[in-house]
Every structure is written in C-alpha cells, then in structure tokens.
Amino acid sequence: MLGHIINIDLPLKEDHNFTNKLEKPIPTPKRMDVEKVFHMTGGIGKTSYAKNSSLQKKASDKVKHIIIQTVEELYLETSPKSFGIADLGCSSGPNTLSIIKDIFQAIQGISHKTMHQCTEEFRVYFNDLPTNDFNSIFKALPEFHMLLRQDKKNGVPSIYMGGYPGSFYGRLFPNSYLHFVHSSYCLHWLSRVPSALYDEQGKSLNKGCVYISESSPEVVPQAYFKQFQEDFTLFLRSRSEELVEGGRMVLILLGRRGREQVDRGISMLWKILSRSFSILVSQGEIEQEKLDSYEVHFYAPSREEIENEVRKEESLKLERLELCEIEKSDQSMESYGTKVAMAIRAIQESMISNHFGERILDKLFENYARLVHEEMTKEDIKPITFVLVLRKI
C-alpha cells in the first residue's frame, strides 16, 4: 500500500548550548532576519526556482551515484522496518522529489537483489525555512506516488511525507530519529550576515561589494569564515544527535579550491553581482549607501576548512570528500549568461527585493547576464562542488 501524510510539524526550539557565546554585540542598523526573508523564488513562474534550477540538477546528477551507493550500504547494514530520511534545505521544484525517488528505488532494488527484508515504510521529512514554498512540493505528491507505483505489481511500502519548517542550524528532530540525511546546495548559506562586517557605527567594512573580493579588508574573510565555523559546527552536532548509530549524511555544497578566498569560481559570480549593482548606482537607480549596506549570507569553504570542522565533531566520521567541477554545456555564451543570471535571481530575489525593492530586479539581472557573457568570452567561470559522506559512529 502506498500512502502519505502531509503534516507541518514545528521543530523543537534550537538548543543554544550548541552555539558559541557571542561577543559584545556591535550596534548596527536594523538588518534582514535571514530566517524570515530568505527563500528560493516559489511557484512555477518564469523567475521561479522550479524553472531555474537546472544547473543544480546537472551537478546533483553528476554525483548521484555517491548518494545511491551510500544509501545501499546503509540499508544493507541496518535493514530498518521504518526508514527515516530528511532532505534539509529542500526548496521547491522538480529537484526536490527527484532525489527521494532515486533513494526509494535504490533501496527497493537492493532489497530485492539481496533478498533482504524489505523496509515496510519510509518517513520523508522536507525541511527548509518557514518562507519556503512547501505547497509546491505537496501539490506534486499525487504524481510522485503514481511514478512509484508503476510496474510494482506486488505493491510498495508506505511512504509518509511531511514538511518541517525551520533552520537546520540547530535541532529539528528527536534523538536517533533519522537513518539518512541529504542536503544539496544549502550549507554554503550562512544563518546570518556576519556582524563583524560592520564597524562600531554600523557601517559596512566591505563597501561596494556584496561578498569577499580583492578589495575587501582582511576582517571581511575572517568574519565570513568565523560565521561558517559556528554554523557548520552547530549543523554537524545537531545532526549527530538526530541520526541513528551508523546513519549517514550526504552533503553537497559549493566551495573553493584552495586557501585563496578570491577565485575564478564562486567569488567571480558574486563580483559580477556587485558590478551589476554598481551600474544601477551610476544610473541613479539605487543609492551607493544602499549598496554598501548589502552583503550576502554566503561562504564557500575550502577542503581543509571542511575537514577541520568535521574533525572536531568526534561522533561523525568523514568517509568521503570529493570535488566536482561542472563544465559549461554546449550552448552559446550569451544563453549561458542568461541561464546563470536566472539561477542567481531565483536564489537571491527574496533578499534583494527586501533590501532594494522589486523594481530593480529586471535591470539588475539583465546587467548580470551581459557581464557573465563578457567574462565567459575571456575564460570559463568554474564553480566547484564538494560532496561529503559522513557516518554516525
């Protein structure tokens, strides 16, 4: 029998014993509450994440074999009657249910192949910030269930699915509740813009830039790195409590190749966004002061930084850490620039609209697409992805 329950469960309050004690707060102007504002653009419209997440899908497909292999190994070791899965930072759109289908089919396939006792039920928890478009996921469930039923004459296990709104930087689930945790392209998003980016008067120390650049003072990368350490440590410790012994996590996130903070990958894409804003400043569309006060809550860690943070969490073992580079597909540079611009817009639209207003969006990302096109005529922009496999020990 195949069934599902759609329920919105409110997570437990974050355990603040996990968080580092904050230093004396810096008096700053009121800034965005990331948890209340940030979300991928919902729905299925032209600028939605559902319509503009093909680059993420391409990257995820390239490393899907790692997810499948990890899930199969986990299943053979544990063979639970009830299999708990959490997709953290699930967003909305076709990518969300695609990986759940792959996991479901992989477990079904390996159980029949090895004659292991089949799992009787799957528990799937979709997590993202409360502003996420969970409704788009739930509306897609009937078709999703039909796909799972195809060619299953002997029936399939029950699958129970629910939404879990809340930040994954803190506890979400009861102790020893999950077997597998998946998070794709989420952990480079910080819980907040680092407070240390502002001076005692609340002015930005990173004027004219939305992220770390060549012109950023040393305090800027230090502030971003410190915030990443706090967040990632809290994430790992929280998940360690929620996983069963032997449970696994596969985490996919953007990063950088080495110690240098500025590269031809992710930092170049943020540099282009800063330049796109500057064009609007020169045209009188926005004020320079408004640009100076806008920073992204993002950090691309290096391999060494990731390994160091995982090493501190002794209850988790890093079984695999791979670097993946996604090549540009065979399409014109101009169309590729537009695709990248639309992808960035779908991700950043909520934050930009909140800070600058919606009226600048079209012009901003027209500039962005053109600048990406110009940069790609010089040399490819090659963001890199890290894939981590961790085991609860």
Short mmCIF file of C-alpha atoms in Angstrom, two decimals:
data_model
loop_
_atom_site.label_atom_id
_atom_site.label_comp_id
_atom_site.label_asym_id
_atom_site.label_seq_id
_atom_site.Cartn_x
_atom_site.Cartn_y
_atom_site.Cartn_z
CA MET A 1 0.00 0.00 0.00
CA LEU A 2 1.26 3.45 -0.83
CA GLY A 3 0.08 6.36 1.25
CA HIS A 4 1.23 9.65 2.62
CA ILE A 5 0.56 12.11 5.34
CA ILE A 6 1.14 15.78 4.71
CA ASN A 7 1.79 17.48 8.00
CA ILE A 8 3.54 20.65 9.01
CA ASP A 9 5.49 19.88 12.19
CA LEU A 10 7.08 22.75 14.05
CA PRO A 11 10.66 21.90 15.08
CA LEU A 12 11.88 22.00 18.62
CA LYS A 13 13.47 25.23 19.74
CA GLU A 14 17.17 25.38 18.91
CA ASP A 15 19.43 24.13 21.69
CA HIS A 16 21.55 27.16 22.40
CA ASN A 17 24.06 25.07 24.36
CA PHE A 18 25.46 24.20 20.92
CA THR A 19 26.08 27.78 19.90
CA ASN A 20 29.22 29.69 20.62
CA LYS A 21 28.84 32.57 23.02
CA LEU A 22 28.62 35.78 21.07
CA GLU A 23 30.91 38.66 21.73
CA LYS A 24 29.57 42.04 22.82
CA PRO A 25 27.02 42.97 20.12
CA ILE A 26 28.02 45.63 17.62
CA PRO A 27 25.45 48.44 17.34
CA THR A 28 24.25 48.26 13.76
CA PRO A 29 21.26 49.48 11.80
CA LYS A 30 18.40 47.02 11.59
CA ARG A 31 19.35 44.31 9.11
CA MET A 32 17.48 41.49 7.49
CA ASP A 33 16.44 38.49 9.53
CA VAL A 34 17.59 35.78 7.14
CA GLU A 35 15.25 33.17 8.57
CA LYS A 36 12.21 35.39 7.93
CA VAL A 37 13.21 36.68 4.49
CA PHE A 38 15.38 34.19 2.61
CA HIS A 39 13.79 31.65 0.29
CA MET A 40 14.09 30.43 -3.26
CA THR A 41 11.51 32.05 -5.55
CA GLY A 42 8.44 29.86 -5.28
CA GLY A 43 5.77 28.79 -7.76
CA ILE A 44 6.35 27.81 -11.38
CA GLY A 45 6.67 31.23 -12.98
CA LYS A 46 9.40 32.49 -15.30
CA THR A 47 11.71 33.55 -12.46
CA SER A 48 10.86 30.68 -10.07
CA TYR A 49 13.45 28.30 -8.67
CA ALA A 50 11.44 25.44 -10.16
CA LYS A 51 12.10 26.85 -13.65
CA ASN A 52 15.69 27.93 -12.97
CA SER A 53 17.42 25.14 -11.07
CA SER A 54 18.70 23.06 -13.98
CA LEU A 55 22.33 23.92 -13.17
CA GLN A 56 21.89 22.47 -9.68
CA LYS A 57 20.16 19.40 -11.16
CA LYS A 58 23.05 18.86 -13.56
CA ALA A 59 25.55 18.99 -10.71
CA SER A 60 23.45 16.72 -8.48
CA ASP A 61 23.07 14.16 -11.25
CA LYS A 62 26.83 14.05 -11.64
CA VAL A 63 27.25 12.92 -8.03
CA LYS A 64 24.01 10.94 -7.69
CA HIS A 65 25.93 7.66 -7.75
CA ILE A 66 27.53 8.63 -4.43
CA ILE A 67 24.11 9.12 -2.84
CA ILE A 68 22.82 5.81 -4.20
CA GLN A 69 25.92 3.88 -3.11
CA THR A 70 25.75 5.40 0.38
CA VAL A 71 22.05 4.59 0.79
CA GLU A 72 22.53 1.00 -0.39
CA GLU A 73 25.39 0.41 2.04
CA LEU A 74 23.35 1.91 4.86
CA TYR A 75 20.34 -0.25 4.06
CA LEU A 76 22.35 -3.48 3.92
CA GLU A 77 23.89 -2.69 7.31
CA THR A 78 20.67 -1.74 9.10
CA SER A 79 17.60 -3.07 7.18
CA PRO A 80 15.21 -0.97 9.27
CA LYS A 81 11.48 -1.61 9.11
CA SER A 82 10.90 2.15 9.16
CA PHE A 83 13.47 4.19 7.22
CA GLY A 84 13.78 7.88 8.17
CA ILE A 85 15.04 10.36 5.56
CA ALA A 86 15.46 14.14 5.88
CA ASP A 87 16.04 16.48 2.96
CA LEU A 88 17.46 19.63 4.57
CA GLY A 89 17.07 22.80 2.53
CA CYS A 90 14.65 21.06 0.20
CA SER A 91 13.40 24.25 -1.53
CA SER A 92 10.74 23.52 -4.19
CA GLY A 93 10.55 22.37 -7.77
CA PRO A 94 11.33 19.10 -9.55
CA ASN A 95 14.75 18.55 -7.93
CA THR A 96 13.16 18.07 -4.51
CA LEU A 97 11.25 14.87 -5.21
CA SER A 98 13.71 13.56 -7.79
CA ILE A 99 16.35 12.52 -5.26
CA ILE A 100 13.72 11.00 -2.94
CA LYS A 101 12.52 8.84 -5.85
CA ASP A 102 16.11 7.76 -6.54
CA ILE A 103 16.66 6.80 -2.90
CA PHE A 104 13.36 4.93 -2.71
CA GLN A 105 14.06 2.96 -5.88
CA ALA A 106 17.65 2.21 -4.84
CA ILE A 107 16.51 0.65 -1.56
CA GLN A 108 13.75 -1.30 -3.30
CA GLY A 109 16.23 -2.56 -5.86
CA ILE A 110 18.93 -3.63 -3.41
CA SER A 111 16.41 -5.37 -1.11
CA HIS A 112 15.08 -7.50 -4.00
CA LYS A 113 18.57 -8.18 -5.32
CA THR A 114 19.95 -9.35 -1.98
CA MET A 115 16.71 -10.85 -0.61
CA HIS A 116 16.92 -8.60 2.44
CA GLN A 117 13.75 -7.97 4.39
CA CYS A 118 12.02 -5.12 2.65
CA THR A 119 11.54 -1.87 4.53
CA GLU A 120 7.86 -1.59 5.45
CA GLU A 121 7.65 2.19 5.46
CA PHE A 122 9.59 5.30 4.57
CA ARG A 123 9.41 8.53 6.55
CA VAL A 124 10.45 11.54 4.48
CA TYR A 125 10.86 14.98 6.06
CA PHE A 126 11.20 18.04 3.85
CA ASN A 127 12.96 20.86 5.68
CA ASP A 128 13.54 24.47 4.75
CA LEU A 129 12.99 27.91 6.22
CA PRO A 130 9.35 28.80 7.03
CA THR A 131 9.15 31.10 3.99
CA ASN A 132 9.78 28.19 1.60
CA ASP A 133 7.11 27.23 -0.94
CA PHE A 134 6.18 23.89 0.65
CA ASN A 135 2.83 23.91 -1.16
CA SER A 136 4.56 23.30 -4.49
CA ILE A 137 6.05 20.11 -3.07
CA PHE A 138 2.73 18.87 -1.71
CA LYS A 139 0.91 19.60 -4.96
CA ALA A 140 3.38 17.34 -6.78
CA LEU A 141 2.86 14.37 -4.45
CA PRO A 142 -0.03 12.65 -6.29
CA GLU A 143 2.02 12.40 -9.49
CA PHE A 144 5.06 11.35 -7.46
CA HIS A 145 3.12 8.46 -5.92
CA MET A 146 1.91 7.37 -9.34
CA LEU A 147 5.51 7.15 -10.53
CA LEU A 148 6.44 4.96 -7.57
CA ARG A 149 3.51 2.62 -8.24
CA GLN A 150 4.48 1.96 -11.85
CA ASP A 151 5.46 -1.67 -12.51
CA LYS A 152 5.10 -2.57 -8.82
CA LYS A 153 2.62 -5.44 -9.08
CA ASN A 154 3.36 -6.65 -5.58
CA GLY A 155 2.86 -3.24 -4.07
CA VAL A 156 5.32 -0.87 -2.48
CA PRO A 157 5.99 0.20 1.09
CA SER A 158 4.05 3.07 2.59
CA ILE A 159 5.72 6.44 2.37
CA TYR A 160 4.84 9.18 4.83
CA MET A 161 5.90 12.70 3.92
CA GLY A 162 5.81 15.90 5.93
CA GLY A 163 7.11 19.45 5.95
CA TYR A 164 9.49 20.55 8.69
CA PRO A 165 9.91 24.35 8.57
CA GLY A 166 12.86 25.80 10.47
CA SER A 167 16.58 26.48 10.28
CA PHE A 168 18.82 23.42 10.13
CA TYR A 169 21.36 25.37 12.18
CA GLY A 170 20.03 23.77 15.34
CA ARG A 171 17.93 20.75 16.32
CA LEU A 172 14.94 19.77 14.20
CA PHE A 173 14.21 16.12 15.06
CA PRO A 174 14.17 13.85 18.14
CA ASN A 175 17.24 11.86 19.13
CA SER A 176 18.17 8.83 16.97
CA TYR A 177 15.29 9.50 14.59
CA LEU A 178 16.86 9.53 11.12
CA HIS A 179 18.76 6.99 9.06
CA PHE A 180 19.76 9.23 6.17
CA VAL A 181 20.22 12.98 5.81
CA HIS A 182 20.56 14.66 2.44
CA SER A 183 21.33 18.32 1.81
CA SER A 184 22.05 19.70 -1.64
CA TYR A 185 23.47 23.19 -2.27
CA CYS A 186 22.39 24.62 1.08
CA LEU A 187 25.25 24.59 3.58
CA HIS A 188 27.12 27.43 1.88
CA TRP A 189 24.21 29.64 3.04
CA LEU A 190 25.00 31.03 6.46
CA SER A 191 22.47 31.54 9.24
CA ARG A 192 23.04 35.30 9.05
CA VAL A 193 25.26 38.02 7.60
CA PRO A 194 28.31 38.15 9.94
CA SER A 195 28.02 41.00 12.45
CA ALA A 196 31.76 41.65 12.25
CA LEU A 197 31.32 43.06 8.73
CA TYR A 198 30.18 46.31 10.35
CA ASP A 199 32.09 48.92 12.36
CA GLU A 200 31.02 50.46 15.67
CA GLN A 201 28.77 52.93 13.84
CA GLY A 202 27.08 50.11 11.94
CA LYS A 203 28.76 50.97 8.63
CA SER A 204 29.86 48.19 6.31
CA LEU A 205 33.59 47.43 6.15
CA ASN A 206 33.11 45.89 2.70
CA LYS A 207 31.83 48.91 0.78
CA GLY A 208 30.67 48.37 -2.78
CA CYS A 209 30.99 44.57 -2.57
CA VAL A 210 28.36 42.01 -1.70
CA TYR A 211 30.93 39.29 -0.86
CA ILE A 212 34.66 38.77 -0.36
CA SER A 213 36.69 40.48 -3.11
CA GLU A 214 40.25 41.58 -3.83
CA SER A 215 39.49 44.97 -2.28
CA SER A 216 37.96 43.57 0.93
CA PRO A 217 39.89 44.30 4.15
CA GLU A 218 41.19 41.22 5.97
CA VAL A 219 38.42 41.42 8.57
CA VAL A 220 35.85 40.53 5.89
CA PRO A 221 37.02 36.98 5.02
CA GLN A 222 37.74 36.42 8.70
CA ALA A 223 34.18 37.37 9.61
CA TYR A 224 32.69 35.09 6.97
CA PHE A 225 34.91 32.18 7.97
CA LYS A 226 34.08 32.56 11.67
CA GLN A 227 30.36 32.53 10.88
CA PHE A 228 30.82 29.40 8.74
CA GLN A 229 32.64 27.67 11.61
CA GLU A 230 29.85 28.47 14.07
CA ASP A 231 27.10 27.38 11.69
CA PHE A 232 28.71 24.23 10.35
CA THR A 233 29.70 23.07 13.84
CA LEU A 234 26.13 23.53 15.03
CA PHE A 235 24.75 21.72 11.97
CA LEU A 236 27.03 18.70 12.46
CA ARG A 237 26.39 18.44 16.20
CA SER A 238 22.63 18.69 15.71
CA ARG A 239 22.53 16.03 13.02
CA SER A 240 24.75 13.74 15.09
CA GLU A 241 22.08 13.71 17.80
CA GLU A 242 19.30 13.06 15.30
CA LEU A 243 20.94 10.20 13.38
CA VAL A 244 20.79 6.58 14.48
CA GLU A 245 24.09 4.84 15.09
CA GLY A 246 25.55 4.02 11.68
CA GLY A 247 23.31 6.60 9.99
CA ARG A 248 24.69 8.53 7.04
CA MET A 249 24.70 12.03 5.61
CA VAL A 250 25.46 13.13 2.07
CA LEU A 251 26.10 16.86 1.93
CA ILE A 252 26.59 18.77 -1.33
CA LEU A 253 27.83 22.34 -1.14
CA LEU A 254 29.74 24.93 -3.11
CA GLY A 255 33.34 25.62 -2.18
CA ARG A 256 36.72 26.82 -3.38
CA ARG A 257 39.87 25.03 -4.45
CA GLY A 258 42.46 26.34 -2.01
CA ARG A 259 43.25 28.87 0.67
CA GLU A 260 42.81 31.90 -1.58
CA GLN A 261 39.40 33.44 -0.90
CA VAL A 262 39.02 35.02 -4.36
CA ASP A 263 38.93 32.66 -7.34
CA ARG A 264 37.55 32.24 -10.83
CA GLY A 265 34.63 30.25 -9.47
CA ILE A 266 32.04 31.33 -6.94
CA SER A 267 33.67 34.61 -5.91
CA MET A 268 33.64 35.73 -9.56
CA LEU A 269 29.85 35.28 -9.70
CA TRP A 270 29.44 37.49 -6.62
CA LYS A 271 31.88 40.03 -8.07
CA ILE A 272 29.68 40.23 -11.17
CA LEU A 273 26.64 40.83 -8.96
CA SER A 274 28.49 43.71 -7.25
CA ARG A 275 29.32 45.18 -10.67
CA SER A 276 25.68 44.81 -11.75
CA PHE A 277 24.59 46.78 -8.71
CA SER A 278 27.25 49.44 -9.39
CA ILE A 279 25.81 50.02 -12.87
CA LEU A 280 22.45 50.78 -11.27
CA VAL A 281 24.16 53.17 -8.86
CA SER A 282 25.77 55.03 -11.78
CA GLN A 283 22.34 55.26 -13.44
CA GLY A 284 20.74 56.67 -10.30
CA GLU A 285 18.52 53.62 -9.81
CA ILE A 286 19.86 52.91 -6.31
CA GLU A 287 21.96 54.81 -3.79
CA GLN A 288 25.59 53.94 -3.12
CA GLU A 289 24.88 53.78 0.61
CA LYS A 290 22.18 51.21 -0.03
CA LEU A 291 24.63 49.05 -1.98
CA ASP A 292 27.32 49.45 0.69
CA SER A 293 24.97 48.01 3.31
CA TYR A 294 24.11 44.85 1.33
CA GLU A 295 26.12 41.68 1.91
CA VAL A 296 25.23 38.08 1.14
CA HIS A 297 24.99 35.43 3.87
CA PHE A 298 27.18 33.00 1.96
CA TYR A 299 30.55 31.30 2.38
CA ALA A 300 32.43 28.92 0.07
CA PRO A 301 34.75 26.83 2.28
CA SER A 302 37.92 25.06 1.23
CA ARG A 303 38.51 21.33 1.60
CA GLU A 304 40.82 21.96 4.55
CA GLU A 305 38.23 24.13 6.32
CA ILE A 306 35.55 21.45 5.91
CA GLU A 307 37.82 18.66 7.14
CA ASN A 308 38.89 20.66 10.19
CA GLU A 309 35.30 21.30 11.28
CA VAL A 310 34.25 17.67 10.77
CA ARG A 311 37.26 16.50 12.77
CA LYS A 312 36.03 18.47 15.79
CA GLU A 313 32.74 16.54 15.84
CA GLU A 314 34.03 13.22 17.14
CA SER A 315 30.72 11.39 16.76
CA LEU A 316 30.88 11.70 12.97
CA LYS A 317 33.36 10.10 10.60
CA LEU A 318 34.11 11.65 7.22
CA GLU A 319 34.07 8.64 4.88
CA ARG A 320 34.33 10.51 1.61
CA LEU A 321 35.05 14.03 0.37
CA GLU A 322 35.10 14.61 -3.36
CA LEU A 323 35.47 17.68 -5.53
CA CYS A 324 33.30 18.04 -8.59
CA GLU A 325 33.54 20.64 -11.34
CA ILE A 326 30.58 21.17 -13.66
CA GLU A 327 31.54 22.02 -17.21
CA LYS A 328 29.51 24.51 -19.23
CA SER A 329 27.14 22.73 -21.60
CA ASP A 330 27.27 23.19 -25.36
CA GLN A 331 25.28 26.37 -25.72
CA SER A 332 26.11 29.91 -26.66
CA MET A 333 27.87 32.02 -24.05
CA GLU A 334 25.06 34.53 -24.27
CA SER A 335 22.39 31.95 -23.43
CA TYR A 336 24.61 30.52 -20.70
CA GLY A 337 24.92 34.01 -19.19
CA THR A 338 21.14 34.29 -19.15
CA LYS A 339 20.77 30.85 -17.54
CA VAL A 340 23.25 31.73 -14.78
CA ALA A 341 21.55 35.11 -14.24
CA MET A 342 18.14 33.49 -13.89
CA ALA A 343 19.52 30.89 -11.48
CA ILE A 344 21.09 33.57 -9.28
CA ARG A 345 17.90 35.62 -9.43
CA ALA A 346 15.77 32.68 -8.30
CA ILE A 347 18.09 32.31 -5.30
CA GLN A 348 18.70 35.95 -4.38
CA GLU A 349 15.42 37.59 -5.38
CA SER A 350 13.86 37.46 -1.90
CA MET A 351 16.84 39.14 -0.23
CA ILE A 352 17.37 41.76 -2.94
CA SER A 353 13.68 42.68 -3.05
CA ASN A 354 13.60 43.10 0.70
CA HIS A 355 16.64 45.42 0.69
CA PHE A 356 16.29 47.36 -2.58
CA GLY A 357 12.71 46.79 -3.70
CA GLU A 358 11.40 44.69 -6.60
CA ARG A 359 11.60 47.38 -9.29
CA ILE A 360 15.36 46.93 -9.86
CA LEU A 361 15.27 43.17 -10.43
CA ASP A 362 14.82 43.08 -14.22
CA LYS A 363 17.52 45.67 -14.93
CA LEU A 364 19.89 44.16 -12.37
CA PHE A 365 19.82 40.70 -13.88
CA GLU A 366 19.91 41.96 -17.46
CA ASN A 367 23.22 43.56 -16.46
CA TYR A 368 24.25 40.34 -14.74
CA ALA A 369 23.58 38.14 -17.78
CA ARG A 370 25.55 40.51 -20.03
CA LEU A 371 28.53 40.64 -17.65
CA VAL A 372 28.62 36.85 -17.29
CA HIS A 373 28.63 36.60 -21.09
CA GLU A 374 31.53 39.08 -21.30
CA GLU A 375 33.54 37.21 -18.65
CA MET A 376 32.96 33.85 -20.32
CA THR A 377 34.46 35.16 -23.57
CA LYS A 378 37.72 35.63 -21.62
CA GLU A 379 37.78 32.42 -19.61
CA ASP A 380 35.33 29.91 -18.18
CA ILE A 381 33.89 30.55 -14.73
CA LYS A 382 34.15 27.18 -12.98
CA PRO A 383 32.45 26.90 -9.59
CA ILE A 384 33.34 23.73 -7.71
CA THR A 385 31.18 21.45 -5.60
CA PHE A 386 32.15 19.36 -2.59
CA VAL A 387 30.37 16.08 -1.82
CA LEU A 388 30.71 14.79 1.74
CA VAL A 389 29.69 11.39 3.06
CA LEU A 390 29.56 11.18 6.87
CA ARG A 391 28.73 8.29 9.20
CA LYS A 392 27.42 8.45 12.76
CA ILE A 393 29.76 6.39 14.94
#
